[in-house]
Amino acid sequence: MSDNNATLTVGGDTKDYAVMDGTVGPQVIDVRKLYANTGMFTYDPGFTSTASCESGLTYIDGDAGILLHRGYPIGQLAEESSFMEVCYLLLNGELPSQKELEDFTTTITRHTMVHEQLSAFFRGFRRDAHPMAIMVGVVGALSAFYHDSTDINDPEQRRIASHRLIAKMPTIAAMAYKYSVGQPFVYPRNDLSYTANFLRMTFSVPAEDYIPDPVIVDAMDKIFILHADHEQNASTSTVRLAGSSGANPFACIAAGIACLWGPAHGGANEAALNMLREIGTVDRIPEYIARAKNKDDPFRLMGFGHRVYKNYDPRATVMQKTAKDVLEKLGVNDPVFDVAKELEQIALNDPYFVEKKLYPNVDFYSGVILSAIGFPTEMFTVLFALARTVGWVAQWNEMISDPAQKIGRPRQLYTGPTQRDYVGVDKR
Ligand code: CMC
């Protein structure tokens, strides 16, 4: 709690509101008593000025382009750590010792299989279903399978549910892909790393085993790290809101997946690559820049701009370098990468983008990498969901452990009709 108070005068009545300090970042005004004091609510659609919770997981300084997980900069984690280590860090608050990391990795590895009956759910979908539609359905269906980890008031059951979600997500994501291409599901293999196992479950076929290339595994692992958590974004807030009623953890994560699917959120990586492909060649870039600037055209430069970052998204820096490494390793000369780099340069020097502080975000280059690895665009958001699952469960756990949390229940400014009497249909 800060020594300062914020003073608000409403209708001549002045009241103080406590100002709360975080460890770093903006202070917040505690307005919980506002309605009781004044009979008024605050109005903040899109939560642009509202802190919905206290959190010790992730810190973003959008102006400086800083992203920290439990205090560690994302660049260091992406370059020096592994996705398993980052999962442990997000869930437990500290980096693991060697032994803790091995135990955690073993636990996750041992949970990668899904109940055999779950595979029946896939067959209920059309083959051309978007894999995110399948993910929403199948992850939601997990809530009907693992009854021994759904008592949210038991920390041990929450821990098991969290491990199950992190472990089973790659299996389900790979199954969604396999179903869409009409190939048999591939079971997990415990001798492979989390990420190598996922790549093998995705790309292996009975006729030919897939041997994951270390450069590709490393790139994929980095992509997972870069997407692991991102503070109170829309899907995380959705998971928290769903979870605030005490709902089943698997169902809460399905809600997060549904939210992530939207093109303004996780769907942007798919939209960004589609846009880059549509642009096709460097000479067409000015046409698209002009469209993005035209107020009468709904077109936006996908992979550009962010609610929080008003600077280069630190994840995009790692992503650009990873894209270069992967394309070089695979010997891919994708013109889309040239379009992306040139588009970035032009936009970064254009007054429209400069004044609005619109910079490349994490999604700008990720599609180029994922496409080079062999993923179809529909799978991009699925990979985001896979990686974000750890953030969702860590935030969900944090919320349930926080005594200050209540069921999420925003208020509104009512603008509909005032009370009126019902008129029978014969009199209308
Ligand atoms: N291209 C052109 N103009 C843009 C763009 C863009 N990508 N993004 C924002 N603007 C303009 C917008 O038109 C508005 O202009 P004005 O003030 O003249 O009306 C101004 O910039 C502010 O935009 P906003 O929509 O009010 O900002 P926001 O914070 O609500 O939206 C955003 C953030 C990410 C939804 C938006 O920048 C966007 O739609 N970007 C493209 C989609 C995208 O790449 N999303 C991925 C986000 S990162 C991954 C994730 O977190 O899921």
CSV table of C-alpha atoms and ligand atoms in Angstrom, one decimal:
chain,number,residue,atom,x,y,z
A,1,MET,CA,0.0,0.0,0.0
A,2,SER,CA,1.4,3.4,-0.9
A,3,ASP,CA,1.4,6.4,1.4
A,4,ASN,CA,-0.5,8.3,-1.2
A,5,ASN,CA,-4.3,8.3,-1.5
A,6,ALA,CA,-6.3,9.3,-4.6
A,7,THR,CA,-9.0,11.7,-3.8
A,8,LEU,CA,-12.3,11.7,-5.7
A,9,THR,CA,-15.0,14.3,-5.2
A,10,VAL,CA,-18.5,13.3,-6.4
A,11,GLY,CA,-21.4,15.6,-5.9
A,12,GLY,CA,-19.5,17.6,-3.3
A,13,ASP,CA,-18.6,14.5,-1.3
A,14,THR,CA,-14.9,13.8,-1.1
A,15,LYS,CA,-13.5,10.4,-0.4
A,16,ASP,CA,-10.0,8.9,-0.4
A,17,TYR,CA,-9.1,5.8,-2.2
A,18,ALA,CA,-6.0,3.8,-1.4
A,19,VAL,CA,-3.2,3.7,-3.9
A,20,MET,CA,-1.5,0.3,-4.2
A,21,ASP,CA,2.1,-0.3,-5.2
A,22,GLY,CA,3.4,-3.2,-7.2
A,23,THR,CA,7.0,-4.2,-7.1
A,24,VAL,CA,7.5,-2.4,-10.4
A,25,GLY,CA,5.1,-0.7,-12.9
A,26,PRO,CA,2.1,1.6,-12.5
A,27,GLN,CA,0.4,2.0,-9.1
A,28,VAL,CA,-3.3,1.2,-9.0
A,29,ILE,CA,-6.1,3.0,-7.3
A,30,ASP,CA,-8.2,0.7,-5.2
A,31,VAL,CA,-11.8,1.6,-6.2
A,32,ARG,CA,-13.5,-1.4,-4.5
A,33,LYS,CA,-15.4,0.9,-2.2
A,34,LEU,CA,-16.4,3.4,-5.0
A,35,TYR,CA,-19.9,2.0,-5.5
A,36,ALA,CA,-20.6,1.8,-1.8
A,37,ASN,CA,-19.3,5.4,-1.3
A,38,THR,CA,-20.8,7.1,-4.4
A,39,GLY,CA,-23.4,4.7,-6.0
A,40,MET,CA,-21.3,5.0,-9.2
A,41,PHE,CA,-19.3,2.5,-11.2
A,42,THR,CA,-16.2,3.1,-13.3
A,43,TYR,CA,-16.5,2.8,-17.1
A,44,ASP,CA,-13.7,1.1,-18.8
A,45,PRO,CA,-14.7,-1.0,-21.9
A,46,GLY,CA,-11.8,-3.2,-22.9
A,47,PHE,CA,-10.2,-2.7,-19.4
A,48,THR,CA,-7.7,-0.2,-20.8
A,49,SER,CA,-7.2,1.3,-17.3
A,50,THR,CA,-8.3,-1.5,-15.0
A,51,ALA,CA,-6.2,-4.0,-13.1
A,52,SER,CA,-8.4,-7.0,-12.5
A,53,CYS,CA,-6.1,-8.8,-10.1
A,54,GLU,CA,-2.7,-8.9,-8.3
A,55,SER,CA,-0.3,-11.1,-10.1
A,56,GLY,CA,3.3,-12.2,-9.5
A,57,LEU,CA,3.8,-14.0,-12.8
A,58,THR,CA,4.5,-11.7,-15.7
A,59,TYR,CA,5.5,-8.1,-16.0
A,60,ILE,CA,5.2,-6.1,-19.2
A,61,ASP,CA,6.5,-2.5,-19.7
A,62,GLY,CA,4.9,-1.8,-23.0
A,63,ASP,CA,6.7,1.5,-23.5
A,64,ALA,CA,10.1,0.1,-23.0
A,65,GLY,CA,9.4,-3.2,-24.7
A,66,ILE,CA,10.1,-5.3,-21.6
A,67,LEU,CA,8.6,-8.7,-20.8
A,68,LEU,CA,9.6,-10.5,-17.7
A,69,HIS,CA,8.4,-13.9,-16.4
A,70,ARG,CA,8.9,-14.1,-12.6
A,71,GLY,CA,11.5,-11.3,-13.1
A,72,TYR,CA,13.5,-13.0,-15.9
A,73,PRO,CA,13.6,-11.2,-19.3
A,74,ILE,CA,12.0,-13.1,-22.1
A,75,GLY,CA,15.1,-12.8,-24.3
A,76,GLN,CA,17.2,-14.6,-21.8
A,77,LEU,CA,14.6,-17.3,-21.2
A,78,ALA,CA,14.2,-17.8,-25.0
A,79,GLU,CA,18.0,-18.0,-25.6
A,80,GLU,CA,19.2,-19.8,-22.6
A,81,SER,CA,16.3,-21.8,-21.1
A,82,SER,CA,13.9,-24.5,-22.2
A,83,PHE,CA,10.1,-24.6,-22.4
A,84,MET,CA,10.0,-27.2,-19.6
A,85,GLU,CA,12.1,-24.9,-17.4
A,86,VAL,CA,9.9,-21.9,-18.2
A,87,CYS,CA,6.8,-24.0,-17.4
A,88,TYR,CA,8.3,-24.9,-14.0
A,89,LEU,CA,9.2,-21.2,-13.4
A,90,LEU,CA,5.7,-20.0,-14.2
A,91,LEU,CA,4.0,-22.6,-12.1
A,92,ASN,CA,6.4,-22.5,-9.1
A,93,GLY,CA,7.8,-19.0,-9.1
A,94,GLU,CA,11.5,-20.0,-9.2
A,95,LEU,CA,13.8,-21.7,-11.7
A,96,PRO,CA,14.2,-25.4,-10.9
A,97,SER,CA,17.3,-27.1,-9.7
A,98,GLN,CA,18.6,-29.9,-12.0
A,99,LYS,CA,16.8,-32.5,-9.9
A,100,GLU,CA,13.5,-30.5,-9.8
A,101,LEU,CA,13.7,-30.0,-13.6
A,102,GLU,CA,14.2,-33.7,-14.2
A,103,ASP,CA,11.3,-34.6,-11.9
A,104,PHE,CA,9.0,-32.1,-13.4
A,105,THR,CA,9.9,-33.2,-17.0
A,106,THR,CA,9.3,-36.8,-16.0
A,107,THR,CA,5.9,-36.0,-14.5
A,108,ILE,CA,4.9,-34.1,-17.6
A,109,THR,CA,6.2,-36.8,-19.9
A,110,ARG,CA,4.2,-39.4,-18.0
A,111,HIS,CA,1.0,-37.5,-18.5
A,112,THR,CA,1.2,-37.1,-22.3
A,113,MET,CA,-1.2,-39.9,-23.2
A,114,VAL,CA,-4.9,-39.2,-23.4
A,115,HIS,CA,-7.7,-41.5,-22.5
A,116,GLU,CA,-8.2,-43.8,-25.5
A,117,GLN,CA,-11.9,-42.9,-25.6
A,118,LEU,CA,-11.0,-39.3,-26.2
A,119,SER,CA,-10.0,-40.1,-29.7
A,120,ALA,CA,-13.7,-40.8,-30.4
A,121,PHE,CA,-14.4,-37.1,-30.1
A,122,PHE,CA,-12.3,-36.3,-33.1
A,123,ARG,CA,-14.4,-38.4,-35.3
A,124,GLY,CA,-17.4,-36.3,-34.5
A,125,PHE,CA,-15.8,-33.4,-36.4
A,126,ARG,CA,-15.8,-32.8,-40.1
A,127,ARG,CA,-12.4,-33.4,-41.5
A,128,ASP,CA,-12.3,-29.8,-42.7
A,129,ALA,CA,-13.1,-28.4,-39.2
A,130,HIS,CA,-10.7,-25.7,-38.1
A,131,PRO,CA,-8.3,-27.3,-35.6
A,132,MET,CA,-9.1,-24.6,-33.1
A,133,ALA,CA,-12.8,-25.7,-33.2
A,134,ILE,CA,-11.6,-29.2,-32.4
A,135,MET,CA,-9.3,-27.9,-29.6
A,136,VAL,CA,-12.2,-26.1,-27.9
A,137,GLY,CA,-14.3,-29.2,-28.1
A,138,VAL,CA,-11.8,-31.8,-27.1
A,139,VAL,CA,-10.0,-29.9,-24.4
A,140,GLY,CA,-13.5,-29.1,-23.0
A,141,ALA,CA,-14.2,-32.8,-23.1
A,142,LEU,CA,-11.2,-33.5,-20.8
A,143,SER,CA,-13.5,-32.2,-18.0
A,144,ALA,CA,-15.5,-35.4,-18.4
A,145,PHE,CA,-12.4,-37.7,-18.1
A,146,TYR,CA,-10.2,-36.7,-15.1
A,147,HIS,CA,-12.5,-36.6,-12.1
A,148,ASP,CA,-9.7,-37.1,-9.7
A,149,SER,CA,-8.3,-33.6,-10.5
A,150,THR,CA,-11.3,-31.3,-10.5
A,151,ASP,CA,-11.6,-30.3,-6.8
A,152,ILE,CA,-10.3,-26.8,-7.3
A,153,ASN,CA,-10.0,-26.2,-3.5
A,154,ASP,CA,-7.4,-29.0,-3.2
A,155,PRO,CA,-3.9,-27.6,-4.2
A,156,GLU,CA,-2.7,-31.2,-5.1
A,157,GLN,CA,-5.6,-31.8,-7.5
A,158,ARG,CA,-5.0,-28.3,-9.0
A,159,ARG,CA,-1.4,-29.3,-9.5
A,160,ILE,CA,-2.3,-32.6,-11.2
A,161,ALA,CA,-4.9,-30.9,-13.5
A,162,SER,CA,-2.2,-28.3,-14.4
A,163,HIS,CA,0.3,-31.0,-15.3
A,164,ARG,CA,-2.3,-32.9,-17.2
A,165,LEU,CA,-3.2,-29.9,-19.3
A,166,ILE,CA,0.4,-29.0,-20.1
A,167,ALA,CA,1.2,-32.6,-20.9
A,168,LYS,CA,-1.8,-33.5,-23.0
A,169,MET,CA,-2.1,-30.4,-25.0
A,170,PRO,CA,0.6,-31.4,-27.5
A,171,THR,CA,-1.0,-34.8,-27.9
A,172,ILE,CA,-4.4,-33.3,-28.6
A,173,ALA,CA,-2.9,-30.6,-30.9
A,174,ALA,CA,-1.1,-33.2,-32.9
A,175,MET,CA,-4.3,-35.4,-33.0
A,176,ALA,CA,-6.3,-32.4,-34.3
A,177,TYR,CA,-3.7,-32.0,-37.1
A,178,LYS,CA,-3.6,-35.7,-37.9
A,179,TYR,CA,-7.4,-35.8,-38.1
A,180,SER,CA,-7.5,-32.9,-40.5
A,181,VAL,CA,-5.1,-34.5,-42.9
A,182,GLY,CA,-6.6,-38.0,-42.6
A,183,GLN,CA,-3.6,-39.7,-41.1
A,184,PRO,CA,-3.6,-42.0,-38.0
A,185,PHE,CA,-3.0,-40.6,-34.6
A,186,VAL,CA,0.6,-41.0,-33.3
A,187,TYR,CA,1.1,-41.9,-29.7
A,188,PRO,CA,3.6,-40.0,-27.6
A,189,ARG,CA,7.1,-41.4,-26.9
A,190,ASN,CA,8.6,-40.9,-23.5
A,191,ASP,CA,12.2,-40.9,-24.7
A,192,LEU,CA,11.7,-37.7,-26.5
A,193,SER,CA,11.7,-34.1,-25.1
A,194,TYR,CA,8.3,-32.3,-24.8
A,195,THR,CA,8.9,-30.4,-28.0
A,196,ALA,CA,10.5,-33.2,-30.1
A,197,ASN,CA,7.7,-35.5,-29.1
A,198,PHE,CA,5.1,-33.0,-30.3
A,199,LEU,CA,6.9,-32.6,-33.6
A,200,ARG,CA,7.0,-36.4,-34.0
A,201,MET,CA,3.3,-36.8,-33.1
A,202,THR,CA,2.5,-34.2,-35.7
A,203,PHE,CA,4.7,-35.2,-38.6
A,204,SER,CA,5.4,-39.0,-38.2
A,205,VAL,CA,3.4,-41.5,-40.3
A,206,PRO,CA,3.4,-45.2,-39.9
A,207,ALA,CA,5.3,-45.6,-43.2
A,208,GLU,CA,8.1,-43.2,-42.1
A,209,ASP,CA,9.2,-42.1,-38.7
A,210,TYR,CA,9.9,-38.4,-38.2
A,211,ILE,CA,13.3,-37.7,-36.7
A,212,PRO,CA,13.2,-34.3,-35.2
A,213,ASP,CA,16.0,-32.0,-36.3
A,214,PRO,CA,17.7,-30.3,-33.2
A,215,VAL,CA,17.5,-26.9,-35.0
A,216,ILE,CA,13.8,-27.2,-35.6
A,217,VAL,CA,13.2,-28.6,-32.1
A,218,ASP,CA,15.1,-25.6,-30.6
A,219,ALA,CA,13.1,-23.1,-32.8
A,220,MET,CA,9.8,-24.7,-31.8
A,221,ASP,CA,10.9,-24.7,-28.1
A,222,LYS,CA,11.7,-21.0,-28.4
A,223,ILE,CA,8.3,-20.3,-30.0
A,224,PHE,CA,6.6,-22.1,-27.1
A,225,ILE,CA,8.7,-20.1,-24.6
A,226,LEU,CA,7.7,-16.8,-26.3
A,227,HIS,CA,4.0,-17.7,-26.1
A,228,ALA,CA,4.0,-19.2,-22.5
A,229,ASP,CA,2.4,-16.3,-20.7
A,230,HIS,CA,1.5,-12.7,-21.3
A,231,GLU,CA,0.0,-11.1,-18.3
A,232,GLN,CA,-3.8,-10.4,-18.3
A,233,ASN,CA,-4.5,-10.7,-22.0
A,234,ALA,CA,-7.9,-11.5,-23.3
A,235,SER,CA,-7.7,-15.4,-23.2
A,236,THR,CA,-6.0,-15.3,-19.8
A,237,SER,CA,-8.6,-13.0,-18.4
A,238,THR,CA,-11.2,-15.4,-19.9
A,239,VAL,CA,-9.7,-18.3,-18.1
A,240,ARG,CA,-9.6,-16.3,-14.8
A,241,LEU,CA,-13.2,-15.2,-15.3
A,242,ALA,CA,-14.4,-18.7,-16.1
A,243,GLY,CA,-12.4,-20.1,-13.2
A,244,SER,CA,-13.6,-17.4,-10.8
A,245,SER,CA,-17.0,-19.2,-10.5
A,246,GLY,CA,-15.2,-22.4,-9.4
A,247,ALA,CA,-15.7,-24.1,-12.8
A,248,ASN,CA,-13.9,-27.2,-13.9
A,249,PRO,CA,-10.3,-26.5,-14.9
A,250,PHE,CA,-10.4,-28.3,-18.2
A,251,ALA,CA,-13.5,-26.3,-19.2
A,252,CYS,CA,-11.8,-23.1,-18.1
A,253,ILE,CA,-8.9,-23.8,-20.5
A,254,ALA,CA,-11.4,-24.6,-23.3
A,255,ALA,CA,-12.8,-21.1,-22.7
A,256,GLY,CA,-9.3,-19.6,-23.0
A,257,ILE,CA,-8.8,-21.5,-26.3
A,258,ALA,CA,-12.1,-20.1,-27.6
A,259,CYS,CA,-11.0,-16.5,-26.8
A,260,LEU,CA,-7.5,-17.0,-28.2
A,261,TRP,CA,-9.0,-18.1,-31.6
A,262,GLY,CA,-10.0,-14.6,-32.5
A,263,PRO,CA,-8.0,-12.7,-35.2
A,264,ALA,CA,-7.3,-9.8,-32.8
A,265,HIS,CA,-5.6,-12.2,-30.4
A,266,GLY,CA,-4.1,-15.6,-31.2
A,267,GLY,CA,-5.6,-15.8,-34.6
A,268,ALA,CA,-3.3,-13.0,-35.7
A,269,ASN,CA,-0.4,-15.3,-36.6
A,270,GLU,CA,-2.5,-17.0,-39.1
A,271,ALA,CA,-3.9,-13.7,-40.4
A,272,ALA,CA,-0.4,-12.3,-40.6
A,273,LEU,CA,1.0,-15.0,-42.8
A,274,ASN,CA,-2.1,-15.0,-45.0
A,275,MET,CA,-1.6,-11.2,-45.4
A,276,LEU,CA,2.1,-11.6,-46.2
A,277,ARG,CA,1.3,-14.3,-48.8
A,278,GLU,CA,-1.4,-12.0,-50.3
A,279,ILE,CA,1.0,-9.2,-50.6
A,280,GLY,CA,3.4,-11.7,-52.2
A,281,THR,CA,6.1,-9.4,-53.5
A,282,VAL,CA,7.9,-6.4,-52.1
A,283,ASP,CA,6.6,-4.0,-54.8
A,284,ARG,CA,3.0,-4.5,-53.6
A,285,ILE,CA,3.8,-3.3,-50.0
A,286,PRO,CA,3.0,0.4,-50.5
A,287,GLU,CA,-0.5,-0.6,-51.7
A,288,TYR,CA,-1.1,-2.5,-48.4
A,289,ILE,CA,0.5,0.2,-46.3
A,290,ALA,CA,-1.9,2.7,-47.9
A,291,ARG,CA,-4.9,0.4,-47.1
A,292,ALA,CA,-3.8,0.0,-43.5
A,293,LYS,CA,-3.7,3.8,-43.1
A,294,ASN,CA,-7.1,4.4,-44.9
A,295,LYS,CA,-9.8,5.0,-42.2
A,296,ASP,CA,-12.5,3.8,-44.6
A,297,ASP,CA,-10.8,0.5,-45.2
A,298,PRO,CA,-11.1,-2.1,-42.3
A,299,PHE,CA,-7.8,-3.7,-43.4
A,300,ARG,CA,-5.1,-3.7,-40.6
A,301,LEU,CA,-1.5,-4.7,-40.9
A,302,MET,CA,-1.7,-8.1,-39.1
A,303,GLY,CA,1.1,-8.8,-36.7
A,304,PHE,CA,1.5,-5.0,-36.1
A,305,GLY,CA,0.3,-3.1,-33.0
A,306,HIS,CA,-0.4,-4.2,-29.5
A,307,ARG,CA,-2.6,-3.1,-26.7
A,308,VAL,CA,0.3,-3.0,-24.3
A,309,TYR,CA,3.5,-2.7,-26.4
A,310,LYS,CA,4.1,0.8,-27.7
A,311,ASN,CA,7.6,-0.3,-28.7
A,312,TYR,CA,9.1,-3.3,-30.5
A,313,ASP,CA,7.6,-6.4,-29.0
A,314,PRO,CA,10.6,-8.2,-27.4
A,315,ARG,CA,9.2,-11.5,-28.5
A,316,ALA,CA,9.3,-10.3,-32.1
A,317,THR,CA,13.1,-9.7,-31.9
A,318,VAL,CA,13.7,-13.3,-31.0
A,319,MET,CA,11.1,-14.5,-33.5
A,320,GLN,CA,12.9,-12.6,-36.4
A,321,LYS,CA,16.2,-14.2,-35.6
A,322,THR,CA,14.6,-17.6,-35.2
A,323,ALA,CA,12.9,-17.3,-38.6
A,324,LYS,CA,16.3,-16.6,-40.2
A,325,ASP,CA,17.9,-19.6,-38.4
A,326,VAL,CA,15.1,-22.0,-39.4
A,327,LEU,CA,15.0,-20.8,-43.1
A,328,GLU,CA,18.7,-21.1,-43.3
A,329,LYS,CA,18.8,-24.6,-41.8
A,330,LEU,CA,16.0,-25.9,-44.0
A,331,GLY,CA,17.5,-24.2,-47.0
A,332,VAL,CA,14.1,-22.5,-47.6
A,333,ASN,CA,14.1,-19.3,-49.7
A,334,ASP,CA,10.7,-18.1,-48.8
A,335,PRO,CA,9.8,-14.7,-50.5
A,336,VAL,CA,7.3,-14.2,-47.7
A,337,PHE,CA,10.3,-13.6,-45.3
A,338,ASP,CA,11.6,-10.9,-47.6
A,339,VAL,CA,8.2,-9.3,-47.8
A,340,ALA,CA,8.0,-9.4,-44.0
A,341,LYS,CA,11.4,-7.8,-43.4
A,342,GLU,CA,10.7,-5.1,-46.0
A,343,LEU,CA,7.2,-4.4,-44.7
A,344,GLU,CA,8.6,-4.0,-41.2
A,345,GLN,CA,11.2,-1.5,-42.4
A,346,ILE,CA,8.7,0.5,-44.4
A,347,ALA,CA,6.1,0.6,-41.6
A,348,LEU,CA,8.7,1.5,-38.9
A,349,ASN,CA,9.6,4.6,-40.9
A,350,ASP,CA,6.1,5.6,-41.9
A,351,PRO,CA,4.7,8.5,-39.8
A,352,TYR,CA,1.3,6.8,-39.4
A,353,PHE,CA,2.9,3.8,-37.6
A,354,VAL,CA,5.5,5.9,-35.8
A,355,GLU,CA,2.9,8.3,-34.4
A,356,LYS,CA,0.5,5.5,-33.3
A,357,LYS,CA,3.5,3.5,-31.9
A,358,LEU,CA,2.6,0.4,-34.0
A,359,TYR,CA,5.5,-2.1,-34.0
A,360,PRO,CA,5.8,-5.7,-35.1
A,361,ASN,CA,4.3,-8.1,-32.5
A,362,VAL,CA,5.1,-11.7,-31.7
A,363,ASP,CA,2.8,-12.9,-34.6
A,364,PHE,CA,4.6,-11.0,-37.3
A,365,TYR,CA,7.4,-13.6,-37.9
A,366,SER,CA,6.0,-16.7,-36.2
A,367,GLY,CA,4.0,-17.7,-39.2
A,368,VAL,CA,7.0,-17.6,-41.5
A,369,ILE,CA,8.8,-20.1,-39.1
A,370,LEU,CA,5.9,-22.4,-38.6
A,371,SER,CA,5.1,-22.5,-42.3
A,372,ALA,CA,8.8,-23.4,-43.0
A,373,ILE,CA,8.6,-26.2,-40.4
A,374,GLY,CA,5.6,-27.6,-42.3
A,375,PHE,CA,2.6,-26.5,-40.3
A,376,PRO,CA,-0.5,-25.3,-42.2
A,377,THR,CA,-1.7,-21.9,-41.2
A,378,GLU,CA,-4.8,-23.3,-39.4
A,379,MET,CA,-2.4,-24.9,-36.9
A,380,PHE,CA,-0.7,-21.7,-35.9
A,381,THR,CA,-3.2,-20.6,-33.3
A,382,VAL,CA,-3.3,-24.2,-32.0
A,383,LEU,CA,0.5,-24.0,-31.3
A,384,PHE,CA,-0.1,-20.7,-29.5
A,385,ALA,CA,-2.8,-22.4,-27.4
A,386,LEU,CA,-0.5,-25.3,-26.6
A,387,ALA,CA,2.2,-23.0,-25.4
A,388,ARG,CA,-0.1,-20.6,-23.6
A,389,THR,CA,-1.7,-23.4,-21.6
A,390,VAL,CA,1.0,-23.1,-18.9
A,391,GLY,CA,0.3,-19.4,-18.6
A,392,TRP,CA,-3.4,-20.1,-18.3
A,393,VAL,CA,-3.0,-22.8,-15.6
A,394,ALA,CA,-0.4,-20.8,-13.7
A,395,GLN,CA,-2.7,-17.7,-13.6
A,396,TRP,CA,-5.7,-19.8,-12.8
A,397,ASN,CA,-3.8,-21.4,-9.9
A,398,GLU,CA,-2.7,-18.0,-8.7
A,399,MET,CA,-6.3,-16.7,-8.8
A,400,ILE,CA,-7.7,-19.6,-6.8
A,401,SER,CA,-4.9,-19.2,-4.2
A,402,ASP,CA,-5.6,-15.5,-3.8
A,403,PRO,CA,-7.9,-14.8,-0.9
A,404,ALA,CA,-8.9,-11.4,-2.4
A,405,GLN,CA,-10.4,-13.0,-5.5
A,406,LYS,CA,-14.2,-13.2,-5.9
A,407,ILE,CA,-16.3,-14.3,-8.8
A,408,GLY,CA,-15.7,-11.9,-11.7
A,409,ARG,CA,-18.7,-9.8,-12.2
A,410,PRO,CA,-18.3,-6.5,-14.1
A,411,ARG,CA,-21.0,-3.9,-13.9
A,412,GLN,CA,-22.4,-1.8,-16.8
A,413,LEU,CA,-23.8,1.5,-17.9
A,414,TYR,CA,-27.4,0.7,-18.8
A,415,THR,CA,-28.6,2.4,-21.9
A,416,GLY,CA,-31.7,0.3,-22.7
A,417,PRO,CA,-35.4,1.2,-22.3
A,418,THR,CA,-36.6,2.2,-18.8
A,419,GLN,CA,-39.4,0.1,-17.2
A,420,ARG,CA,-42.5,-0.3,-19.4
A,421,ASP,CA,-45.6,-2.5,-19.3
A,422,TYR,CA,-45.9,-5.6,-21.4
A,423,VAL,CA,-48.3,-5.3,-24.4
A,424,GLY,CA,-50.1,-8.4,-25.6
A,425,VAL,CA,-49.2,-9.5,-29.2
A,426,ASP,CA,-52.7,-8.8,-30.4
A,427,LYS,CA,-52.3,-5.1,-29.4
A,428,ARG,CA,-48.8,-4.5,-31.0
B,1,CMC,N1,-2.7,-1.6,-38.7
B,1,CMC,C1,-3.2,-0.4,-38.9
B,1,CMC,N2,-3.6,0.4,-38.0
B,1,CMC,C2,-3.6,0.0,-36.7
B,1,CMC,C3,-3.2,-1.3,-36.4
B,1,CMC,C4,-2.7,-2.1,-37.5
B,1,CMC,N3,-2.3,-3.4,-37.2
B,1,CMC,N4,-3.3,-1.5,-35.1
B,1,CMC,C5,-3.8,-0.4,-34.6
B,1,CMC,N5,-4.0,0.5,-35.6
B,1,CMC,C6,-4.5,1.9,-35.4
B,1,CMC,C7,-6.0,1.9,-35.2
B,1,CMC,O1,-6.7,2.0,-36.4
B,1,CMC,C8,-6.2,3.1,-34.3
B,1,CMC,O2,-6.1,4.2,-35.0
B,1,CMC,P1,-7.0,5.5,-34.6
B,1,CMC,O3,-6.5,5.9,-33.3
B,1,CMC,O4,-6.7,6.5,-35.7
B,1,CMC,O5,-8.4,5.1,-34.6
B,1,CMC,C9,-4.9,3.1,-33.4
B,1,CMC,O6,-4.0,2.4,-34.2
B,1,CMC,C10,-5.1,2.3,-32.1
B,1,CMC,O7,-5.7,1.1,-32.3
B,1,CMC,P2,-6.7,0.3,-31.4
B,1,CMC,O8,-7.4,-0.7,-32.1
B,1,CMC,O9,-7.5,1.3,-30.6
B,1,CMC,O10,-5.7,-0.4,-30.4
B,1,CMC,P3,-6.0,-1.6,-29.5
B,1,CMC,O11,-5.0,-1.5,-28.3
B,1,CMC,O12,-7.4,-1.7,-29.1
B,1,CMC,O13,-5.6,-2.9,-30.4
B,1,CMC,C11,-4.6,-4.7,-31.5
B,1,CMC,C12,-4.5,-3.6,-30.3
B,1,CMC,C13,-3.5,-5.7,-31.3
B,1,CMC,C14,-6.0,-5.4,-31.4
B,1,CMC,C15,-4.4,-3.9,-32.8
B,1,CMC,O14,-3.2,-3.3,-32.9
B,1,CMC,C16,-4.6,-4.9,-34.0
B,1,CMC,O15,-5.7,-5.1,-34.5
B,1,CMC,N6,-3.5,-5.4,-34.6
B,1,CMC,C17,-3.5,-6.4,-35.6
B,1,CMC,C18,-3.9,-7.7,-35.1
B,1,CMC,C19,-2.7,-8.3,-34.3
B,1,CMC,O16,-1.6,-8.3,-34.9
B,1,CMC,N7,-2.9,-8.9,-33.2
B,1,CMC,C20,-1.9,-9.6,-32.4
B,1,CMC,C21,-1.7,-9.0,-31.1
B,1,CMC,S1,-0.2,-9.8,-30.3
B,1,CMC,C22,-0.7,-11.4,-30.0
B,1,CMC,C23,-1.7,-11.5,-28.9
B,1,CMC,O17,-1.5,-10.9,-27.8
B,1,CMC,O18,-2.6,-12.2,-29.1
